[in-house]
Coordinates of C-alpha atoms in Angstrom, one line a residue:
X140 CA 58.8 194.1 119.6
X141 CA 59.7 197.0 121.6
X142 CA 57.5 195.9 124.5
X143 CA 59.4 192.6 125.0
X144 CA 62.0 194.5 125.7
X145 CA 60.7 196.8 128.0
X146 CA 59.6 193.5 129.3
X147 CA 62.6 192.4 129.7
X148 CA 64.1 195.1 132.2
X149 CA 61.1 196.0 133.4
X150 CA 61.2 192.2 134.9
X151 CA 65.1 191.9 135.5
X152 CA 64.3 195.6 137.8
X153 CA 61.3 194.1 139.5
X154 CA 63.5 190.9 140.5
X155 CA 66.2 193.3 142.1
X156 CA 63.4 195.1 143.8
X157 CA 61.4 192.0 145.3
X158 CA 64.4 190.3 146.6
X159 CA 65.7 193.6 148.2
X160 CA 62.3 193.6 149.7
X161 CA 63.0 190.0 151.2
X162 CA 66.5 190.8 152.6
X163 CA 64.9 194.0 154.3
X164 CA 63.0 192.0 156.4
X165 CA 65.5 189.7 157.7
X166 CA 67.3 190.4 161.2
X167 CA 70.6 191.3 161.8
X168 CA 71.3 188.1 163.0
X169 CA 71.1 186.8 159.2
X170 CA 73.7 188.8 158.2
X171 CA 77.6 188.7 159.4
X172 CA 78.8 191.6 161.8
X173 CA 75.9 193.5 161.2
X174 CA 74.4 195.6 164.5
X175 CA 71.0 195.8 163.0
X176 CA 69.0 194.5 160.0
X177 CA 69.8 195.5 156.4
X178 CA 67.9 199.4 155.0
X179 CA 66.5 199.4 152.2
X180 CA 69.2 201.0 150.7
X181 CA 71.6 198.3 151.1
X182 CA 69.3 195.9 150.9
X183 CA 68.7 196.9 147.2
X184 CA 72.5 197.0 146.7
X185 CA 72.8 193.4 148.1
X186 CA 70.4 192.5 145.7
X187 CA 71.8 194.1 142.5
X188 CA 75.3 193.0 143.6
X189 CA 73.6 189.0 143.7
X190 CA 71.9 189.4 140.8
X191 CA 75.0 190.3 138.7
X192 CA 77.1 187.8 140.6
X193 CA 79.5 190.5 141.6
X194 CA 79.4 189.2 145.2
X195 CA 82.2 191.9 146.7
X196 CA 81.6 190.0 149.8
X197 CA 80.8 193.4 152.3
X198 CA 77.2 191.7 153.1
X199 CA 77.7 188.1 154.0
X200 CA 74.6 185.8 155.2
X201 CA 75.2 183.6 157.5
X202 CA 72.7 181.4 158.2
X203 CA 70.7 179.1 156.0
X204 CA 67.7 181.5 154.8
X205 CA 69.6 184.2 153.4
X206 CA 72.1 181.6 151.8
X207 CA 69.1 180.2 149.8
X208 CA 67.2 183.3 148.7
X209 CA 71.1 184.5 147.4
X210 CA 71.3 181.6 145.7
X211 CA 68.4 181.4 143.8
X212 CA 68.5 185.2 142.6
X213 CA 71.9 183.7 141.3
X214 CA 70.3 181.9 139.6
X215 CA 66.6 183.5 138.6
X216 CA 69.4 186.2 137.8
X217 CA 71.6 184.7 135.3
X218 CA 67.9 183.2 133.2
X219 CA 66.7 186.2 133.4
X220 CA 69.8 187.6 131.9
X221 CA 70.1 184.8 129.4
X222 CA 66.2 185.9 128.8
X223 CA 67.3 189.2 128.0
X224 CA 70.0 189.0 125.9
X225 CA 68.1 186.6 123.8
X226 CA 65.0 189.1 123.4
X227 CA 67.5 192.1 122.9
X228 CA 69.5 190.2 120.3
X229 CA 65.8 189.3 118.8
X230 CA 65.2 193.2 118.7
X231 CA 68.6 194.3 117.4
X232 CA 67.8 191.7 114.8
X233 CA 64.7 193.1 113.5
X234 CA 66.2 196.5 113.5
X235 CA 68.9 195.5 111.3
X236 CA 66.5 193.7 108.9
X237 CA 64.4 196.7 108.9
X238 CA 67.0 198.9 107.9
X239 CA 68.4 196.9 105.1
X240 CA 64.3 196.8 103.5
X241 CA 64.3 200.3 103.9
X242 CA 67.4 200.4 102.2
X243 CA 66.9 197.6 99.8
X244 CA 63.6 199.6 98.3
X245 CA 65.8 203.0 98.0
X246 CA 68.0 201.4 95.5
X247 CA 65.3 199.4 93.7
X248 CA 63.6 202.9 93.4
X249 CA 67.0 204.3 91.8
X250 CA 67.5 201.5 89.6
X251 CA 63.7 201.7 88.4
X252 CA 64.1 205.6 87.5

């Protein structure tokens, strides 16, 4: 159970990494009043500000490309989130139920005695 949810953010961090990757490698001329391409640290903020839908609106694309790739991590964001939540929800779950047998066979053990 624990490895879905290492899963989980293991793939939610590798989503934020590959699409920083992409916006790296677009020019300058992709982005609005930029003087040169986006570095890799910006282009991993970019990304992590997409994928959260935070869009503070310091990095705009402007033409199509960009548009589309910041629109789909939208959207491969907020699946992957809904993923998450579901498989974190799963494990909390399972945690709780574990406790309470744990529990439950402590007091059987003093009511036996």
């Amino acid at each position: 159970m624990k490895a879905r949810v290492d899963f989980a953010l293991l793939s939610f961090s590798e989503l934020i990494m590959n699409f920083a990757v992409l916006y790296s490698i677009l020019p300058a001329a992709a982005w609005h009043e930029l003087k040169s391409a986006l570095g890799v640290l910006y282009s991993l903020y970019y990304s992590v500000v997409t994928i959260t839908t935070l869009g503070y609106g310091d990095i705009i694309p402007i033409s199509s490309f960009p548009k589309i790739i910041s629109m789909y991590e939208v959207i491969a964001g907020i699946v992957l989130i809904v993923f998450s939540l579901a498989v974190y929800m799963t494990y909390a779950g399972y945690l709780i139920s574990q406790r309470g047998s744990v529990q439950e066979s402590t007091s059987q053990k003093k009511i036996s005695e």
